[in-house]
PDB file of C-alpha atoms in Angstrom:
ATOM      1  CA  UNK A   1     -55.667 -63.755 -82.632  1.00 28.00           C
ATOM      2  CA  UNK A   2     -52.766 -64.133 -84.888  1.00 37.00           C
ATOM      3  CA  UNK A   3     -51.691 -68.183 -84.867  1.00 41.00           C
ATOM      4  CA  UNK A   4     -48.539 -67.473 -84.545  1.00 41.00           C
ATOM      5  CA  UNK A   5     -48.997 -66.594 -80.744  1.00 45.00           C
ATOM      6  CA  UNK A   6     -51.904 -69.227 -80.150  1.00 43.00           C
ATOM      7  CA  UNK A   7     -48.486 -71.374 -80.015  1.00 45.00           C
ATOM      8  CA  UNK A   8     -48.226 -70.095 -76.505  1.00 46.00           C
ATOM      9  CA  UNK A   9     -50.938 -72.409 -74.857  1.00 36.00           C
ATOM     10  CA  UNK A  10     -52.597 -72.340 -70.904  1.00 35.00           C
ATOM     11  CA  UNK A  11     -51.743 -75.743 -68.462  1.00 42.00           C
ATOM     12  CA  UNK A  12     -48.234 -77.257 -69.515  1.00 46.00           C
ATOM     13  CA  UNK A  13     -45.505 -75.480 -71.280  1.00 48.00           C
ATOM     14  CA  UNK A  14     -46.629 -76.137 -74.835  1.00 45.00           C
ATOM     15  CA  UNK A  15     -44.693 -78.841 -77.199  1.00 46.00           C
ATOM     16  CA  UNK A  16     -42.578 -76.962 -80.199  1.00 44.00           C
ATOM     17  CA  UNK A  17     -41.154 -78.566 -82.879  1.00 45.00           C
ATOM     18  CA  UNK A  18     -37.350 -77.708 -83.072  1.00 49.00           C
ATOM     19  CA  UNK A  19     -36.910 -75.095 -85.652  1.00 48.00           C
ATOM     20  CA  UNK A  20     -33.403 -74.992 -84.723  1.00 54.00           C
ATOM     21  CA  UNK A  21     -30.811 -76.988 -83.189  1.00 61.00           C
ATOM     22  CA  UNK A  22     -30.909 -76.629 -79.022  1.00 66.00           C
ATOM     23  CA  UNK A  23     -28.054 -73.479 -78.134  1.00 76.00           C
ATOM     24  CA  UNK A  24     -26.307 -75.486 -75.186  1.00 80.00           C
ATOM     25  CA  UNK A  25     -26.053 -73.311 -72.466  1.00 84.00           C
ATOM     26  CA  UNK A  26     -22.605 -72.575 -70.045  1.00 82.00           C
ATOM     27  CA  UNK A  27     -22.029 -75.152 -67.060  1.00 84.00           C
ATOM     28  CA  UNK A  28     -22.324 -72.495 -63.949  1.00 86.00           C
ATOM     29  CA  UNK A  29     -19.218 -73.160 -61.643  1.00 84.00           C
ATOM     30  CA  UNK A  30     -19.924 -74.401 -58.136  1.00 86.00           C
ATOM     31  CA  UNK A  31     -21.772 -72.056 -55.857  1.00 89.00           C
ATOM     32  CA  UNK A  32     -23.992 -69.974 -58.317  1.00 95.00           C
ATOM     33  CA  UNK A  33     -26.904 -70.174 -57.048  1.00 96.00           C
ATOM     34  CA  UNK A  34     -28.608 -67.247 -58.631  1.00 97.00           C
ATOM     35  CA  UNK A  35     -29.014 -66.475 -62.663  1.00 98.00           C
ATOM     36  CA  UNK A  36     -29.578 -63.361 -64.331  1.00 98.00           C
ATOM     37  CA  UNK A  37     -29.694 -64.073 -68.528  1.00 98.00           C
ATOM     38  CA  UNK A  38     -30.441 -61.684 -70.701  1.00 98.00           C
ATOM     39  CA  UNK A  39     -31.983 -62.173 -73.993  1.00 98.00           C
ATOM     40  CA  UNK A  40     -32.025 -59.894 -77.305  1.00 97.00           C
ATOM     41  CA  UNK A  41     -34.775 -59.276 -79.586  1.00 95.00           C
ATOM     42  CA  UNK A  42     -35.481 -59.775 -83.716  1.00 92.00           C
ATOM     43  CA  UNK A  43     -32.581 -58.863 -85.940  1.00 94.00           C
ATOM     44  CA  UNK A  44     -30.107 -58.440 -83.001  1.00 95.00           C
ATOM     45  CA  UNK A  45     -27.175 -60.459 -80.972  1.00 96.00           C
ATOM     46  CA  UNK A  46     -25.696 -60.643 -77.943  1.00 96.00           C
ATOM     47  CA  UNK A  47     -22.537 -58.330 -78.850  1.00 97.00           C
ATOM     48  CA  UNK A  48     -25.342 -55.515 -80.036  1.00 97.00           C
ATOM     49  CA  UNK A  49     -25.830 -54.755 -76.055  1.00 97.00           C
ATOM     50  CA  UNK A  50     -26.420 -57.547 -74.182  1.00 98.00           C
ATOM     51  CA  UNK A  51     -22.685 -58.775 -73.794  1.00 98.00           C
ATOM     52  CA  UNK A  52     -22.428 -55.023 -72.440  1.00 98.00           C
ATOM     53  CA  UNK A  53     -25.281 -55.710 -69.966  1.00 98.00           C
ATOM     54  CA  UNK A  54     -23.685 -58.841 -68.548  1.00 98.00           C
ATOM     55  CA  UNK A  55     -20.447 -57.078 -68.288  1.00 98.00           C
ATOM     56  CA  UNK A  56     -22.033 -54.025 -66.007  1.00 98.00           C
ATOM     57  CA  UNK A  57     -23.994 -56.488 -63.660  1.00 98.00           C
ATOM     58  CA  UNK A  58     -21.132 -59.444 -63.427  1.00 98.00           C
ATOM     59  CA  UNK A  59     -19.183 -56.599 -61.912  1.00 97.00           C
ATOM     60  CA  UNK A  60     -21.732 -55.482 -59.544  1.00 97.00           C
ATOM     61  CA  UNK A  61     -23.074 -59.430 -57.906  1.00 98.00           C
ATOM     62  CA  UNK A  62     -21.360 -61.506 -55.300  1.00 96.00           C
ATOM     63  CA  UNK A  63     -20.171 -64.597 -56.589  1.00 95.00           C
ATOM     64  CA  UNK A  64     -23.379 -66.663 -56.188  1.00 97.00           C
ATOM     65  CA  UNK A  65     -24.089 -65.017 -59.216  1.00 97.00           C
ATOM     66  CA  UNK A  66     -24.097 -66.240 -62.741  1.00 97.00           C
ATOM     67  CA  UNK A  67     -24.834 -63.622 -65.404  1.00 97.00           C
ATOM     68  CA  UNK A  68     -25.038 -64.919 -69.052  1.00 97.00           C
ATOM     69  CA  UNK A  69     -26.252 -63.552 -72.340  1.00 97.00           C
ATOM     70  CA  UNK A  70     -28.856 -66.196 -74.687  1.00 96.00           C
ATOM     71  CA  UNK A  71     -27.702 -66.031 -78.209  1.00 95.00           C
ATOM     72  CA  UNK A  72     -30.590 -66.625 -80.761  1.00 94.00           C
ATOM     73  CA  UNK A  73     -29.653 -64.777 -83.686  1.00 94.00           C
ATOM     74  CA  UNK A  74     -29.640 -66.973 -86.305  1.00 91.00           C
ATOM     75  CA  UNK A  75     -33.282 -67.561 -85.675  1.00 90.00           C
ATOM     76  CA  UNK A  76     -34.028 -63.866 -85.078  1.00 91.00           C
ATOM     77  CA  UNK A  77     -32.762 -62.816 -88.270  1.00 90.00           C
ATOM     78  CA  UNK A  78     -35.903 -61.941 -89.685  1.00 88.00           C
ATOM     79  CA  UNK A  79     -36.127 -58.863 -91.630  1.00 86.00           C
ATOM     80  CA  UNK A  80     -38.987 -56.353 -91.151  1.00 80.00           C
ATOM     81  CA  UNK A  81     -41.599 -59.118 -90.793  1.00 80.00           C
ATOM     82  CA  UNK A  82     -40.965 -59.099 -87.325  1.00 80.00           C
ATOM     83  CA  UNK A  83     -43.822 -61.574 -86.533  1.00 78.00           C
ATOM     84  CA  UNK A  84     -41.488 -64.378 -87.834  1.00 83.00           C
ATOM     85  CA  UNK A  85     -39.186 -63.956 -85.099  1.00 84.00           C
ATOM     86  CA  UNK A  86     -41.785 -65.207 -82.340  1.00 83.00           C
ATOM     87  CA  UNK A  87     -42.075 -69.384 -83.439  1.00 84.00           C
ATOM     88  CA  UNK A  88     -38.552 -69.628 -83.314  1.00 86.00           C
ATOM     89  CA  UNK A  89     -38.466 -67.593 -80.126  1.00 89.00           C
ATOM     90  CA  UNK A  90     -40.911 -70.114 -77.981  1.00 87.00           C
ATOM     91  CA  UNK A  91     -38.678 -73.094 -79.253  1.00 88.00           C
ATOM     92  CA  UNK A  92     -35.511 -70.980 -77.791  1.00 92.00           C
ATOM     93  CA  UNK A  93     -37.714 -70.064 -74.882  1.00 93.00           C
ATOM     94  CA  UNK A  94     -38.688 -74.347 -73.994  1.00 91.00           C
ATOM     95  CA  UNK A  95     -34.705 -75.072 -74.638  1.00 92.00           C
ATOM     96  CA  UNK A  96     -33.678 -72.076 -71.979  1.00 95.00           C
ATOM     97  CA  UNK A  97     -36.094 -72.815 -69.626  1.00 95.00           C
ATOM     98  CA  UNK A  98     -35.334 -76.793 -69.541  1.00 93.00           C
ATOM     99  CA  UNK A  99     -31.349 -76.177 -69.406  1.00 94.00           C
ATOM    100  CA  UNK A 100     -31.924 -73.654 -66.506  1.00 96.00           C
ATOM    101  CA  UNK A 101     -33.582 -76.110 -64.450  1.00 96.00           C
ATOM    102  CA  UNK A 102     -31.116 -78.352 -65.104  1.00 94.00           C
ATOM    103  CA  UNK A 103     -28.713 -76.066 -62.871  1.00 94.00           C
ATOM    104  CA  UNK A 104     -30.830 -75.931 -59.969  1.00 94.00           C
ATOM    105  CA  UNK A 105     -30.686 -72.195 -59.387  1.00 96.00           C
ATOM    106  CA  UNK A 106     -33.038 -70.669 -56.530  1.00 97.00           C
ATOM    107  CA  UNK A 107     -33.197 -67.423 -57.908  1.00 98.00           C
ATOM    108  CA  UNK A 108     -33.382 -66.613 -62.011  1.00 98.00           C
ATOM    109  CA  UNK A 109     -34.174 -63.191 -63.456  1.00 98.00           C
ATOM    110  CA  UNK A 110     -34.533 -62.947 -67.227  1.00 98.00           C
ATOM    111  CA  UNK A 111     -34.071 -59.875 -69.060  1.00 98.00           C
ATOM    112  CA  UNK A 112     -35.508 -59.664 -72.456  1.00 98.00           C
ATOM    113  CA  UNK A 113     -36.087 -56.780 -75.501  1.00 97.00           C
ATOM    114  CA  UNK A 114     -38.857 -56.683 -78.047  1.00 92.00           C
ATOM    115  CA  UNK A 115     -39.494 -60.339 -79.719  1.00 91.00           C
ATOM    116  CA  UNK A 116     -37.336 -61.589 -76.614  1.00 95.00           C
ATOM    117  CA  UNK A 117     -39.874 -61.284 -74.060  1.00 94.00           C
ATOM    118  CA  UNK A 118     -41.795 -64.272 -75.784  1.00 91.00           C
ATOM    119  CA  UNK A 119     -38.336 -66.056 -75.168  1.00 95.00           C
ATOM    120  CA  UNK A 120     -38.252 -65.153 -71.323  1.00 96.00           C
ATOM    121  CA  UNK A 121     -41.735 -65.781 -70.897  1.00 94.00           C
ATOM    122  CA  UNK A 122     -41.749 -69.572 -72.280  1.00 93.00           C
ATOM    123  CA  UNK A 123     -38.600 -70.249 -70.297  1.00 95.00           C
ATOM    124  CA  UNK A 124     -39.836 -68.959 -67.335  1.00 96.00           C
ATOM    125  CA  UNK A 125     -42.854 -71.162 -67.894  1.00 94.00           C
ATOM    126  CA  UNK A 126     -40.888 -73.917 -68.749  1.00 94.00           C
ATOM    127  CA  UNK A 127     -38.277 -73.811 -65.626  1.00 96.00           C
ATOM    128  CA  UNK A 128     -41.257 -73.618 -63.084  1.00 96.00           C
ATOM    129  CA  UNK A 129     -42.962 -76.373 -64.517  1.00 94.00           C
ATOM    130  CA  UNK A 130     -39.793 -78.284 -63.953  1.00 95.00           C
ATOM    131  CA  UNK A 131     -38.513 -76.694 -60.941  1.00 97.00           C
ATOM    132  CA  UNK A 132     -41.804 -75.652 -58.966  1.00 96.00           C
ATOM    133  CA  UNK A 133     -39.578 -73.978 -56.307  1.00 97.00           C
ATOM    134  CA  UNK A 134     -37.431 -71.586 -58.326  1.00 98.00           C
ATOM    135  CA  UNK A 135     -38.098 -67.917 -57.646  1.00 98.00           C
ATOM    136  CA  UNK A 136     -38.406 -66.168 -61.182  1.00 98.00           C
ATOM    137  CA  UNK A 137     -38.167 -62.774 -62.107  1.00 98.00           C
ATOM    138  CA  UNK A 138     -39.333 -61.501 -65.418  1.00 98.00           C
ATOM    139  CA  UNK A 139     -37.474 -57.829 -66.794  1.00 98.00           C
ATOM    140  CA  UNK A 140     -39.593 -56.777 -70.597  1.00 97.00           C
ATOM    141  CA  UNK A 141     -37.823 -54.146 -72.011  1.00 96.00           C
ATOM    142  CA  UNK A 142     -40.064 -53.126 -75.261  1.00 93.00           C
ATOM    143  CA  UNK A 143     -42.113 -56.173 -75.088  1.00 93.00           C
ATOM    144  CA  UNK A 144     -42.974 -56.976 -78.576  1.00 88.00           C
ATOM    145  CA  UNK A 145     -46.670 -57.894 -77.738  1.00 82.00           C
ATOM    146  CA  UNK A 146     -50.214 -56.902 -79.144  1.00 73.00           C
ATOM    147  CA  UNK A 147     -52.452 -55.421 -76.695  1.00 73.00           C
ATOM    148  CA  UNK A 148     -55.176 -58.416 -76.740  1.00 70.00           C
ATOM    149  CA  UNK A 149     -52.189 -61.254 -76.034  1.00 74.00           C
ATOM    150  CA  UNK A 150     -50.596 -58.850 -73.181  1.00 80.00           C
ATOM    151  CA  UNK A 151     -51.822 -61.400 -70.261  1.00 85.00           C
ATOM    152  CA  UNK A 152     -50.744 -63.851 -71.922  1.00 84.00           C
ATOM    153  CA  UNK A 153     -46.955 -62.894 -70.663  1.00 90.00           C
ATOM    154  CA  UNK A 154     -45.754 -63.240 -67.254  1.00 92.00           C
ATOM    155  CA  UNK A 155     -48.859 -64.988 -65.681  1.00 93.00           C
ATOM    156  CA  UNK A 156     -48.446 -65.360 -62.040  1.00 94.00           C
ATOM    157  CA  UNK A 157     -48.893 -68.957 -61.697  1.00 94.00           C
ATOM    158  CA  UNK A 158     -44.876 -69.082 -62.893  1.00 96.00           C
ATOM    159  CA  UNK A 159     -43.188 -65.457 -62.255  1.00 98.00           C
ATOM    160  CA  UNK A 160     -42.484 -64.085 -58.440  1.00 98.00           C
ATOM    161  CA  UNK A 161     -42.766 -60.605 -59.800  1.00 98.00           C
ATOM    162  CA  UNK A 162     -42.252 -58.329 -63.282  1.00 98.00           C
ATOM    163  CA  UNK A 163     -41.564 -55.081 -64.325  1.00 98.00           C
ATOM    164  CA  UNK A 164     -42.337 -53.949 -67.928  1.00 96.00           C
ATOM    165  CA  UNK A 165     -40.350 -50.675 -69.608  1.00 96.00           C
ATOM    166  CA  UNK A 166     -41.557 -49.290 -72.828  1.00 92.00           C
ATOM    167  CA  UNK A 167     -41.913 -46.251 -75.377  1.00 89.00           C
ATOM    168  CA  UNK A 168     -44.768 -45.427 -77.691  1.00 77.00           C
ATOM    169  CA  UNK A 169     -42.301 -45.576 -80.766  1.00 64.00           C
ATOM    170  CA  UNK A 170     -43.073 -46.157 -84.234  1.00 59.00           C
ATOM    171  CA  UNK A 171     -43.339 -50.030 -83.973  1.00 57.00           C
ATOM    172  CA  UNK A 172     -46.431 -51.995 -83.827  1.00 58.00           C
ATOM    173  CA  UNK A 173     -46.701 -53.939 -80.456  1.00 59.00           C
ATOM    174  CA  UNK A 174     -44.196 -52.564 -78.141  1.00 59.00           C
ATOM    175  CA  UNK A 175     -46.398 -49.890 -76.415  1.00 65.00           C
ATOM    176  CA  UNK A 176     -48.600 -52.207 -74.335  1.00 75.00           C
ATOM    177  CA  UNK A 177     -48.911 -52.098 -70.819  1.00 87.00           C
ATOM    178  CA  UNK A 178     -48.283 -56.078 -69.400  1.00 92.00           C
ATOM    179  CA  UNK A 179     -51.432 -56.978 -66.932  1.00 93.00           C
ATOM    180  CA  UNK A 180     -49.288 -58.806 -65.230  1.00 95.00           C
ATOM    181  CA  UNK A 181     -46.232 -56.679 -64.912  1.00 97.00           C
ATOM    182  CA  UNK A 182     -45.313 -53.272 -63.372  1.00 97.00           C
ATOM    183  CA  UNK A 183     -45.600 -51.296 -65.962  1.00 96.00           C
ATOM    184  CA  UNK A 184     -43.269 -48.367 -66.264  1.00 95.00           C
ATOM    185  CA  UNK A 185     -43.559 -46.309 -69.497  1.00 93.00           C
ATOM    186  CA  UNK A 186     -40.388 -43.921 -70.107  1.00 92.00           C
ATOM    187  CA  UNK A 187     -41.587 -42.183 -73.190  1.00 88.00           C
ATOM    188  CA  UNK A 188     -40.711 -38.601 -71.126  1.00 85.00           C
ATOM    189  CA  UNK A 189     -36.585 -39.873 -70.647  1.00 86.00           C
ATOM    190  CA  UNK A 190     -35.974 -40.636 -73.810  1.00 69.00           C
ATOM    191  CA  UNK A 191     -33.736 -37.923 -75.983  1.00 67.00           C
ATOM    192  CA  UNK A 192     -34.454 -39.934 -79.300  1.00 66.00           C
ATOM    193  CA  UNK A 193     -38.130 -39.171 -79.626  1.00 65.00           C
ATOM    194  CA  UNK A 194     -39.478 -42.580 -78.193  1.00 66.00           C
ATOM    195  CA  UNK A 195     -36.851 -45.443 -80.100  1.00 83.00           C
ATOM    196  CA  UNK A 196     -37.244 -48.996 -79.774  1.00 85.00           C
ATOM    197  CA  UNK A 197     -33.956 -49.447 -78.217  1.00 90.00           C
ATOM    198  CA  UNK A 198     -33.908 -46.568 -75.178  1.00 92.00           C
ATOM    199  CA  UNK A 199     -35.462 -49.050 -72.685  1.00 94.00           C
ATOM    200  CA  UNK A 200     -32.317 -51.367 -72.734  1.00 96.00           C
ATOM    201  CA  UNK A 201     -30.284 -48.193 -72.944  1.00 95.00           C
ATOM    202  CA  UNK A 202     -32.267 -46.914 -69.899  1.00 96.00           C
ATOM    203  CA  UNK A 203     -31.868 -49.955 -68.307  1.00 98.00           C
ATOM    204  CA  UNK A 204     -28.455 -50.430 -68.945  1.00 98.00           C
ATOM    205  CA  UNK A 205     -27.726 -46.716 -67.201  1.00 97.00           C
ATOM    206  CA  UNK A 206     -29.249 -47.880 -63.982  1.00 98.00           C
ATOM    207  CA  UNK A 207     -27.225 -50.439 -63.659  1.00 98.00           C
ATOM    208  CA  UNK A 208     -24.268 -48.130 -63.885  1.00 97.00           C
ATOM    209  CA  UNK A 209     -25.707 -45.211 -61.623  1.00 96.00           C
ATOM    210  CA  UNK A 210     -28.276 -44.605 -59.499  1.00 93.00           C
ATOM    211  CA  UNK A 211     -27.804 -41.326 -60.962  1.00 93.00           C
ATOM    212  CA  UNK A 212     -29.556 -41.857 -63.655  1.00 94.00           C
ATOM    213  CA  UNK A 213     -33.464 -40.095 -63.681  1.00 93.00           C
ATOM    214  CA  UNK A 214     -35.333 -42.997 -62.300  1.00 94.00           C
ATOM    215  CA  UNK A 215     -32.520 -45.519 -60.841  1.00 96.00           C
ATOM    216  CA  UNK A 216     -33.136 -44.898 -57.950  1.00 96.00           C
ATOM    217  CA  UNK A 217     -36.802 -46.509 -58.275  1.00 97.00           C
ATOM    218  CA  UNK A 218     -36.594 -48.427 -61.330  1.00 97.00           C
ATOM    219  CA  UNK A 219     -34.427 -50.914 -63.376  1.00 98.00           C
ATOM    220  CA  UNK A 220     -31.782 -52.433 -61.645  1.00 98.00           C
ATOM    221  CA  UNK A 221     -32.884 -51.549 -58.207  1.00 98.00           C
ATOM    222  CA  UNK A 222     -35.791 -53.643 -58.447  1.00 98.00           C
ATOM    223  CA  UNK A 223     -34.122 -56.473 -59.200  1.00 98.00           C
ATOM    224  CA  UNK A 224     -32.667 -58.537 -56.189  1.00 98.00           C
ATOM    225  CA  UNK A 225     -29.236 -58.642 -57.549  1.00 98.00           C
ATOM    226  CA  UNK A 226     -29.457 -54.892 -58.255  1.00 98.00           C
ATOM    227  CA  UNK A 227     -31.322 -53.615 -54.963  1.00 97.00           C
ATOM    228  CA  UNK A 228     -30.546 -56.350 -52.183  1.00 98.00           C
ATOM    229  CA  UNK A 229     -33.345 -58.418 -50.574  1.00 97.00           C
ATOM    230  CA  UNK A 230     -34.354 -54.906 -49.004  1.00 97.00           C
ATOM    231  CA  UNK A 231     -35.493 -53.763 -52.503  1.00 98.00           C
ATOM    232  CA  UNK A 232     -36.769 -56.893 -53.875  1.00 98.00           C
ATOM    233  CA  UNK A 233     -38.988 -57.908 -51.105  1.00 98.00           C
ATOM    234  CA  UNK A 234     -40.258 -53.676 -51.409  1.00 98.00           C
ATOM    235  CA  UNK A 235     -41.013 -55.186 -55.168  1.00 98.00           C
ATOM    236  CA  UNK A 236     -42.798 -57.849 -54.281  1.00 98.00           C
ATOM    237  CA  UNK A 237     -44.650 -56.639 -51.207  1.00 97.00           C
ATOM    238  CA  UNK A 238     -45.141 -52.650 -51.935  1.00 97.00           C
ATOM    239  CA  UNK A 239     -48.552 -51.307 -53.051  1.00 96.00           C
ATOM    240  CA  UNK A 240     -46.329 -48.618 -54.927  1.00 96.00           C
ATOM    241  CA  UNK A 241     -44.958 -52.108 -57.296  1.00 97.00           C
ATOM    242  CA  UNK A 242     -48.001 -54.011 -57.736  1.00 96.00           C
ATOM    243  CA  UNK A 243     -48.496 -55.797 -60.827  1.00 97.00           C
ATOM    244  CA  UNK A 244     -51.137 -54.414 -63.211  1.00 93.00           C
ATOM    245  CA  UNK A 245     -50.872 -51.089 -62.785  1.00 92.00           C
ATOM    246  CA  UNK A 246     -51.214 -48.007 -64.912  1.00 87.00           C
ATOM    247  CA  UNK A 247     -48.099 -47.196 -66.386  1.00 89.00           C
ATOM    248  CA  UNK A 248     -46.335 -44.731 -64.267  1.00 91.00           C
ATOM    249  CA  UNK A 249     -44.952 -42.117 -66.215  1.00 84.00           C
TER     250      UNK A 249
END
């Protein structure tokens, strides 16, 4: 296995030198009680679609909501050696997951694209090590993962429940069903012939309307903030969402 991923060790969340200085995250105002972040991939930012993202879903949640946007770029600026991108993206990962549990929120749901999910996955790691009791919700969207490290993400022992959305596109890694996910693969919806970005496109349309071809099963709606506790709990309870499935098509 490639080193660069052996980083991502079993037992306690692993210890990372800093390759960059901690990104302090907002203070939530009183009351938010629930997080949604969402995270962008290698050689992207926040204003390239996730500041849209947050936009759609902070005007769609209650206000126990907090919906915020992790900016890594600096570190994700990588080039086409996209394997670079994934050190940098476990020490981001450690620092979200320790600020998050600094907030005390009951229910988190990270969102993350390509190199990302590495991000999600060690902060989700890291906040249930910390916070035990913390119901966490992983979203991979293009998971940036080789096929023999795929259970390595969103292990049970720290998630509540994950859904994976991919293409078989042109890039190495992102066309791997997640053991430990839903998987959903949306090769057949997408207009571009299969491009690295449709799944947070995709996504991003469910959260606008259930109109969209799948809503009304997948994305948003599975999420608890998206589909109510009546749609969650079908996520975490239905035979039709378990977790290492074959990809439904």
């Amino acid at each position: 296995k490639n080193e660069i991923f052996l980083l991502k060790l079993s037992g306690d969340p692993p210890q990372i030198t800093p390759i960059s200085t901690p990104i302090p995250l907002p203070t939530p105002a009183p009351g938010k009680k629930n997080l949604v972040e969402i995270v962008h991939g290698a050689n992207s930012s926040p204003s390239a679609w996730p500041n849209d993202m947050k936009n759609e879903i902070s005007s769609r949640v209650d206000s126990s909501w907090n919906v915020e946007t992790y900016d890594w770029s600096e570190d994700a600026s990588v080039g086409l050696k996209i394997t670079r991108a994934i050190p940098p993206s476990l020490d981001h990962g450690i620092n979200l997951g320790k600020q998050t549990a600094e907030n005390n929120y009951e229910h988190v749901h990270l969102i993350g694209h390509s190199a990302g999910a590495w991000l999600i996955d060690l902060a989700a790691e890291q906040l249930k090590h910390d916070k035990p009791n913390t119901k966490i919700h992983l979203t991979f969207l293009d998971a940036f993962c080789p096929e023999e490290l795929s259970k390595d993400l969103a292990e049970e022992k720290y998630t509540t429940w994950s859904d994976n959305y991919y293409v078989k596109d042109m890039l190495l890694f992102t066309q791997t069903n997640l053991p430990n996910s839903h998987n959903v693969n949306l090769n057949n919806l997408d207009p571009e012939f299969n491009s690295h970005s449709f799944p947070h496109e995709w996504y991003f349309d469910t959260i606008i309307s259930l109109m969209t071809i799948g809503a009304d099963k997948y994305g948003f709606i599975r999420s608890l903030e998206g589909g109510g506790i009546d749609e969650w709990g079908r996520s975490l309870t239905s035979s039709e969402f378990r977790r290492g499935n074959k990809a439904v098509n």
